[in-house]
């Protein structure tokens, strides 16, 4: 459980996963029993385990079905699981004077099947498992199948269809988030006579509507153009990011869950070596002269490796985890963006701290030196971008707060502009002299990373939909959106000569695209407008 929590936290912090409104699930986040709290049986069932008294209420043919499912909803769930479904089977076996293992699906009517299916779904909402792995027919039938049988038996009953849609939505959590919204919304907008209170629909849709965004993202991907890459390479594991050596001949890719970094020969597509990290590595860069590699992971520690034989050179301990790293191109200095909101400057000669200062109220997501080494740019989870004067003891030049959660900022070529992205899907170009917005665009969904070509006019964005957004911001052209990967694209980089675009994804591949072809397709879109 701890490992799973750390993995999720890593994804949120790095921007790979951003789900503040969808923290739970269709089953655990739709507490519609509150619309029936005036019903004594519902109020009494709140947080309870299944008793014989509650069971008798659930199988009473005189009680309304919506009251019954409200009672089940009120009993709720437990992160460690419950066994109310098995209790239900024991009680009904007792009533029918049979052994639990003797019970068949035909022994239960539609409402009883639905109630048992809903109870089992809340017992173990991770797997929607049956009451028992081994046993009789009823005992080994899973929650989804039970609700599906009820759905087929009463296709015109709104309550039956609604509970089925919630259980199916839970099942879709693993593979089809757009389907979560579609499934429940289909019932809500059907012509079925509602035999549940209106407030139930409000409570359910208040949560489910959070998935509507994924329907829009699916639409974006389905309309994205198809372009053939120059090269596609099997990365073996899900690829969370990549970095290049100064000569552009080697590339580092890393995988969070696998805790490994592969160093590739870009020309031959061969792995030169693999470095095993102690945790989820999220910062990795080559030194400007290509002699060493610096890595940081989810622990408060930075490790330096030789870029020649990949042996470990040094470890730097920190009190806070490092979120981003930048090397000063003109001075032997390196900046560390820290989780506690500070920026720490170290000498790359002595590897000792030169300066530490509090930059933001939230964790520092990005840190960048200007090409002349005179300014430092920071972005933060506190929704701000700040520019600092290095020559004047890192005094603040200006601050721009016009962003959303998860703000990442980067100097563009020649340092005249700043590129900013945030978790809302906003992309902006700022005038670096005053922080004013020169250009902006809003996409559907989140960009996990952005890159600018050496000429400074082209921007590429890695999208969670699997598509790449490609802009010429100086011409303000509508973006080219092309289908790049079968899963989230987590990083994007231009080659140093600007002729190629590299992408990597959770689909375990990295690809190379012709920028010339992308520009041509972008121009085609412009001419059609």
Tab-separated table of N, CA and C in Angstrom, residues 92-165:
chain	number	residue	atom	x	y	z
A	92	UNK	N	-29.920	-15.313	3.149
A	92	UNK	CA	-30.928	-15.772	2.189
A	92	UNK	C	-30.953	-17.297	2.109
A	93	UNK	N	-29.803	-17.928	2.329
A	93	UNK	CA	-29.762	-19.399	2.370
A	93	UNK	C	-30.577	-19.905	3.556
A	94	UNK	N	-30.442	-19.214	4.675
A	94	UNK	CA	-31.198	-19.576	5.875
A	94	UNK	C	-32.691	-19.435	5.617
A	95	UNK	N	-33.077	-18.358	4.938
A	95	UNK	CA	-34.487	-18.118	4.653
A	95	UNK	C	-35.048	-19.185	3.724
A	96	UNK	N	-34.242	-19.607	2.753
A	96	UNK	CA	-34.681	-20.614	1.782
A	96	UNK	C	-34.422	-22.040	2.254
A	97	UNK	N	-33.856	-22.147	3.450
A	97	UNK	CA	-33.548	-23.446	4.052
A	97	UNK	C	-32.623	-24.273	3.159
A	98	UNK	N	-31.559	-23.590	2.713
A	98	UNK	CA	-30.538	-24.237	1.897
A	98	UNK	C	-29.160	-23.893	2.451
A	99	UNK	N	-28.170	-24.600	1.979
A	99	UNK	CA	-26.792	-24.242	2.269
A	99	UNK	C	-26.364	-23.155	1.278
A	100	UNK	N	-25.495	-22.218	1.690
A	100	UNK	CA	-25.053	-21.168	0.760
A	100	UNK	C	-24.528	-21.706	-0.565
A	101	UNK	N	-23.812	-22.811	-0.520
A	101	UNK	CA	-23.233	-23.362	-1.744
A	101	UNK	C	-24.288	-23.960	-2.675
A	102	UNK	N	-25.498	-24.157	-2.163
A	102	UNK	CA	-26.573	-24.725	-2.978
A	102	UNK	C	-27.348	-23.658	-3.745
A	103	UNK	N	-27.136	-22.399	-3.403
A	103	UNK	CA	-27.923	-21.324	-4.006
A	103	UNK	C	-27.562	-21.100	-5.471
A	104	UNK	N	-28.618	-20.937	-6.286
A	104	UNK	CA	-28.471	-20.656	-7.706
A	104	UNK	C	-28.935	-19.225	-7.981
A	105	UNK	N	-28.545	-18.695	-9.107
A	105	UNK	CA	-28.974	-17.354	-9.489
A	105	UNK	C	-30.491	-17.273	-9.584
A	106	UNK	N	-31.128	-18.337	-10.027
A	106	UNK	CA	-32.580	-18.349	-10.201
A	106	UNK	C	-33.326	-18.298	-8.873
A	107	UNK	N	-32.623	-18.531	-7.765
A	107	UNK	CA	-33.268	-18.488	-6.451
A	107	UNK	C	-33.570	-17.058	-6.010
A	108	UNK	N	-32.954	-16.074	-6.654
A	108	UNK	CA	-33.147	-14.674	-6.285
A	108	UNK	C	-33.942	-13.950	-7.360
A	109	UNK	N	-34.810	-13.027	-6.931
A	109	UNK	CA	-35.525	-12.217	-7.908
A	109	UNK	C	-34.626	-11.055	-8.344
A	110	UNK	N	-35.132	-10.229	-9.249
A	110	UNK	CA	-34.315	-9.164	-9.838
A	110	UNK	C	-33.772	-8.200	-8.791
A	111	UNK	N	-34.643	-7.758	-7.877
A	111	UNK	CA	-34.212	-6.791	-6.877
A	111	UNK	C	-33.174	-7.393	-5.938
A	112	UNK	N	-33.335	-8.666	-5.608
A	112	UNK	CA	-32.369	-9.326	-4.739
A	112	UNK	C	-31.013	-9.475	-5.435
A	113	UNK	N	-31.037	-9.792	-6.712
A	113	UNK	CA	-29.789	-9.883	-7.477
A	113	UNK	C	-29.077	-8.531	-7.517
A	114	UNK	N	-29.861	-7.471	-7.743
A	114	UNK	CA	-29.273	-6.135	-7.797
A	114	UNK	C	-28.682	-5.750	-6.444
A	115	UNK	N	-29.438	-5.998	-5.379
A	115	UNK	CA	-28.958	-5.655	-4.034
A	115	UNK	C	-27.667	-6.398	-3.702
A	116	UNK	N	-27.634	-7.695	-4.014
A	116	UNK	CA	-26.426	-8.468	-3.741
A	116	UNK	C	-25.260	-7.958	-4.587
A	117	UNK	N	-25.525	-7.667	-5.857
A	117	UNK	CA	-24.464	-7.148	-6.717
A	117	UNK	C	-23.909	-5.833	-6.205
A	118	UNK	N	-24.794	-4.940	-5.749
A	118	UNK	CA	-24.369	-3.633	-5.239
A	118	UNK	C	-23.587	-3.792	-3.938
A	119	UNK	N	-24.046	-4.694	-3.071
A	119	UNK	CA	-23.338	-4.948	-1.811
A	119	UNK	C	-21.933	-5.486	-2.086
A	120	UNK	N	-21.830	-6.452	-2.987
A	120	UNK	CA	-20.520	-7.024	-3.320
A	120	UNK	C	-19.594	-5.979	-3.942
A	121	UNK	N	-20.161	-5.101	-4.758
A	121	UNK	CA	-19.354	-4.056	-5.393
A	121	UNK	C	-18.740	-3.132	-4.351
A	122	UNK	N	-19.498	-2.824	-3.302
A	122	UNK	CA	-18.981	-1.976	-2.229
A	122	UNK	C	-18.070	-2.754	-1.283
A	123	UNK	N	-18.282	-4.070	-1.195
A	123	UNK	CA	-17.389	-4.906	-0.375
A	123	UNK	C	-15.950	-4.814	-0.870
A	124	UNK	N	-15.783	-4.874	-2.183
A	124	UNK	CA	-14.443	-4.842	-2.781
A	124	UNK	C	-14.524	-4.072	-4.089
A	125	UNK	N	-14.487	-2.734	-3.972
A	125	UNK	CA	-14.681	-1.918	-5.165
A	125	UNK	C	-13.460	-1.907	-6.079
A	126	UNK	N	-12.341	-2.448	-5.615
A	126	UNK	CA	-11.168	-2.559	-6.480
A	126	UNK	C	-11.354	-3.638	-7.542
A	127	UNK	N	-11.944	-4.769	-7.157
A	127	UNK	CA	-12.042	-5.910	-8.081
A	127	UNK	C	-13.469	-6.320	-8.415
A	128	UNK	N	-14.472	-5.812	-7.656
A	128	UNK	CA	-15.875	-6.207	-7.867
A	128	UNK	C	-16.022	-7.723	-7.791
A	129	UNK	N	-15.312	-8.317	-6.852
A	129	UNK	CA	-15.221	-9.775	-6.777
A	129	UNK	C	-16.496	-10.415	-6.251
A	130	UNK	N	-16.586	-11.712	-6.443
A	130	UNK	CA	-17.690	-12.507	-5.902
A	130	UNK	C	-17.491	-12.683	-4.400
A	131	UNK	N	-18.509	-13.237	-3.738
A	131	UNK	CA	-18.416	-13.446	-2.288
A	131	UNK	C	-17.333	-14.459	-1.940
A	132	UNK	N	-17.188	-15.474	-2.780
A	132	UNK	CA	-16.178	-16.513	-2.559
A	132	UNK	C	-15.535	-16.903	-3.887
A	133	UNK	N	-14.277	-17.314	-3.836
A	133	UNK	CA	-13.603	-17.803	-5.041
A	133	UNK	C	-14.089	-19.198	-5.408
A	134	UNK	N	-14.365	-19.983	-4.386
A	134	UNK	CA	-14.839	-21.351	-4.590
A	134	UNK	C	-16.144	-21.539	-3.838
A	135	UNK	N	-17.096	-22.206	-4.448
A	135	UNK	CA	-18.377	-22.422	-3.792
A	135	UNK	C	-19.465	-22.658	-4.807
A	136	UNK	N	-20.690	-22.325	-4.407
A	136	UNK	CA	-21.831	-22.520	-5.287
A	136	UNK	C	-21.948	-21.439	-6.339
A	137	UNK	N	-22.973	-21.570	-7.180
A	137	UNK	CA	-23.159	-20.647	-8.303
A	137	UNK	C	-23.317	-19.207	-7.841
A	138	UNK	N	-24.174	-18.981	-6.862
A	138	UNK	CA	-24.406	-17.621	-6.386
A	138	UNK	C	-23.164	-17.066	-5.691
A	139	UNK	N	-22.506	-17.897	-4.906
A	139	UNK	CA	-21.328	-17.454	-4.158
A	139	UNK	C	-20.185	-17.022	-5.069
A	140	UNK	N	-20.104	-17.605	-6.243
A	140	UNK	CA	-18.962	-17.335	-7.125
A	140	UNK	C	-19.299	-16.403	-8.288
A	141	UNK	N	-20.474	-15.798	-8.246
A	141	UNK	CA	-20.846	-14.832	-9.284
A	141	UNK	C	-20.452	-13.434	-8.826
A	142	UNK	N	-19.721	-12.704	-9.660
A	142	UNK	CA	-19.179	-11.402	-9.259
A	142	UNK	C	-20.236	-10.307	-9.295
A	143	UNK	N	-19.886	-9.173	-8.721
A	143	UNK	CA	-20.814	-8.055	-8.561
A	143	UNK	C	-21.334	-7.533	-9.895
A	144	UNK	N	-20.444	-7.377	-10.855
A	144	UNK	CA	-20.866	-6.826	-12.144
A	144	UNK	C	-21.847	-7.750	-12.855
A	145	UNK	N	-21.577	-9.040	-12.838
A	145	UNK	CA	-22.461	-10.006	-13.503
A	145	UNK	C	-23.846	-10.008	-12.871
A	146	UNK	N	-23.913	-9.942	-11.559
A	146	UNK	CA	-25.205	-9.905	-10.861
A	146	UNK	C	-26.007	-8.673	-11.276
A	147	UNK	N	-25.341	-7.517	-11.307
A	147	UNK	CA	-26.049	-6.290	-11.687
A	147	UNK	C	-26.448	-6.319	-13.161
A	148	UNK	N	-25.630	-6.960	-13.984
A	148	UNK	CA	-25.936	-7.061	-15.407
A	148	UNK	C	-27.167	-7.934	-15.648
A	149	UNK	N	-27.299	-9.007	-14.882
A	149	UNK	CA	-28.486	-9.868	-14.995
A	149	UNK	C	-29.733	-9.082	-14.605
A	150	UNK	N	-29.631	-8.314	-13.509
A	150	UNK	CA	-30.762	-7.492	-13.063
A	150	UNK	C	-31.127	-6.463	-14.128
A	151	UNK	N	-30.122	-5.857	-14.734
A	151	UNK	CA	-30.339	-4.863	-15.789
A	151	UNK	C	-31.113	-5.468	-16.958
A	152	UNK	N	-30.745	-6.673	-17.351
A	152	UNK	CA	-31.403	-7.326	-18.482
A	152	UNK	C	-32.823	-7.760	-18.138
A	153	UNK	N	-33.053	-8.088	-16.876
A	153	UNK	CA	-34.390	-8.522	-16.463
A	153	UNK	C	-35.357	-7.354	-16.333
A	154	UNK	N	-34.840	-6.170	-15.958
A	154	UNK	CA	-35.704	-4.991	-15.816
A	154	UNK	C	-35.094	-3.806	-16.569
A	155	UNK	N	-35.151	-3.845	-17.901
A	155	UNK	CA	-34.509	-2.799	-18.711
A	155	UNK	C	-35.182	-1.437	-18.612
A	156	UNK	N	-36.428	-1.379	-18.096
A	156	UNK	CA	-37.151	-0.116	-18.023
A	156	UNK	C	-37.208	0.443	-16.609
A	157	UNK	N	-36.461	-0.136	-15.696
A	157	UNK	CA	-36.466	0.339	-14.312
A	157	UNK	C	-35.274	1.274	-14.105
A	158	UNK	N	-35.547	2.530	-13.805
A	158	UNK	CA	-34.498	3.545	-13.683
A	158	UNK	C	-33.510	3.214	-12.570
A	159	UNK	N	-34.006	2.781	-11.414
A	159	UNK	CA	-33.121	2.473	-10.284
A	159	UNK	C	-32.172	1.333	-10.624
A	160	UNK	N	-32.715	0.290	-11.240
A	160	UNK	CA	-31.877	-0.845	-11.641
A	160	UNK	C	-30.795	-0.385	-12.616
A	161	UNK	N	-31.199	0.410	-13.606
A	161	UNK	CA	-30.245	0.868	-14.617
A	161	UNK	C	-29.188	1.796	-14.016
A	162	UNK	N	-29.583	2.629	-13.052
A	162	UNK	CA	-28.637	3.557	-12.433
A	162	UNK	C	-27.582	2.818	-11.610
A	163	UNK	N	-28.007	1.861	-10.795
A	163	UNK	CA	-27.044	1.105	-9.984
A	163	UNK	C	-26.121	0.292	-10.882
A	164	UNK	N	-26.689	-0.311	-11.915
A	164	UNK	CA	-25.849	-1.045	-12.872
A	164	UNK	C	-24.808	-0.116	-13.496
A	165	UNK	N	-25.223	1.098	-13.870
A	165	UNK	CA	-24.296	2.028	-14.527
A	165	UNK	C	-23.159	2.434	-13.593
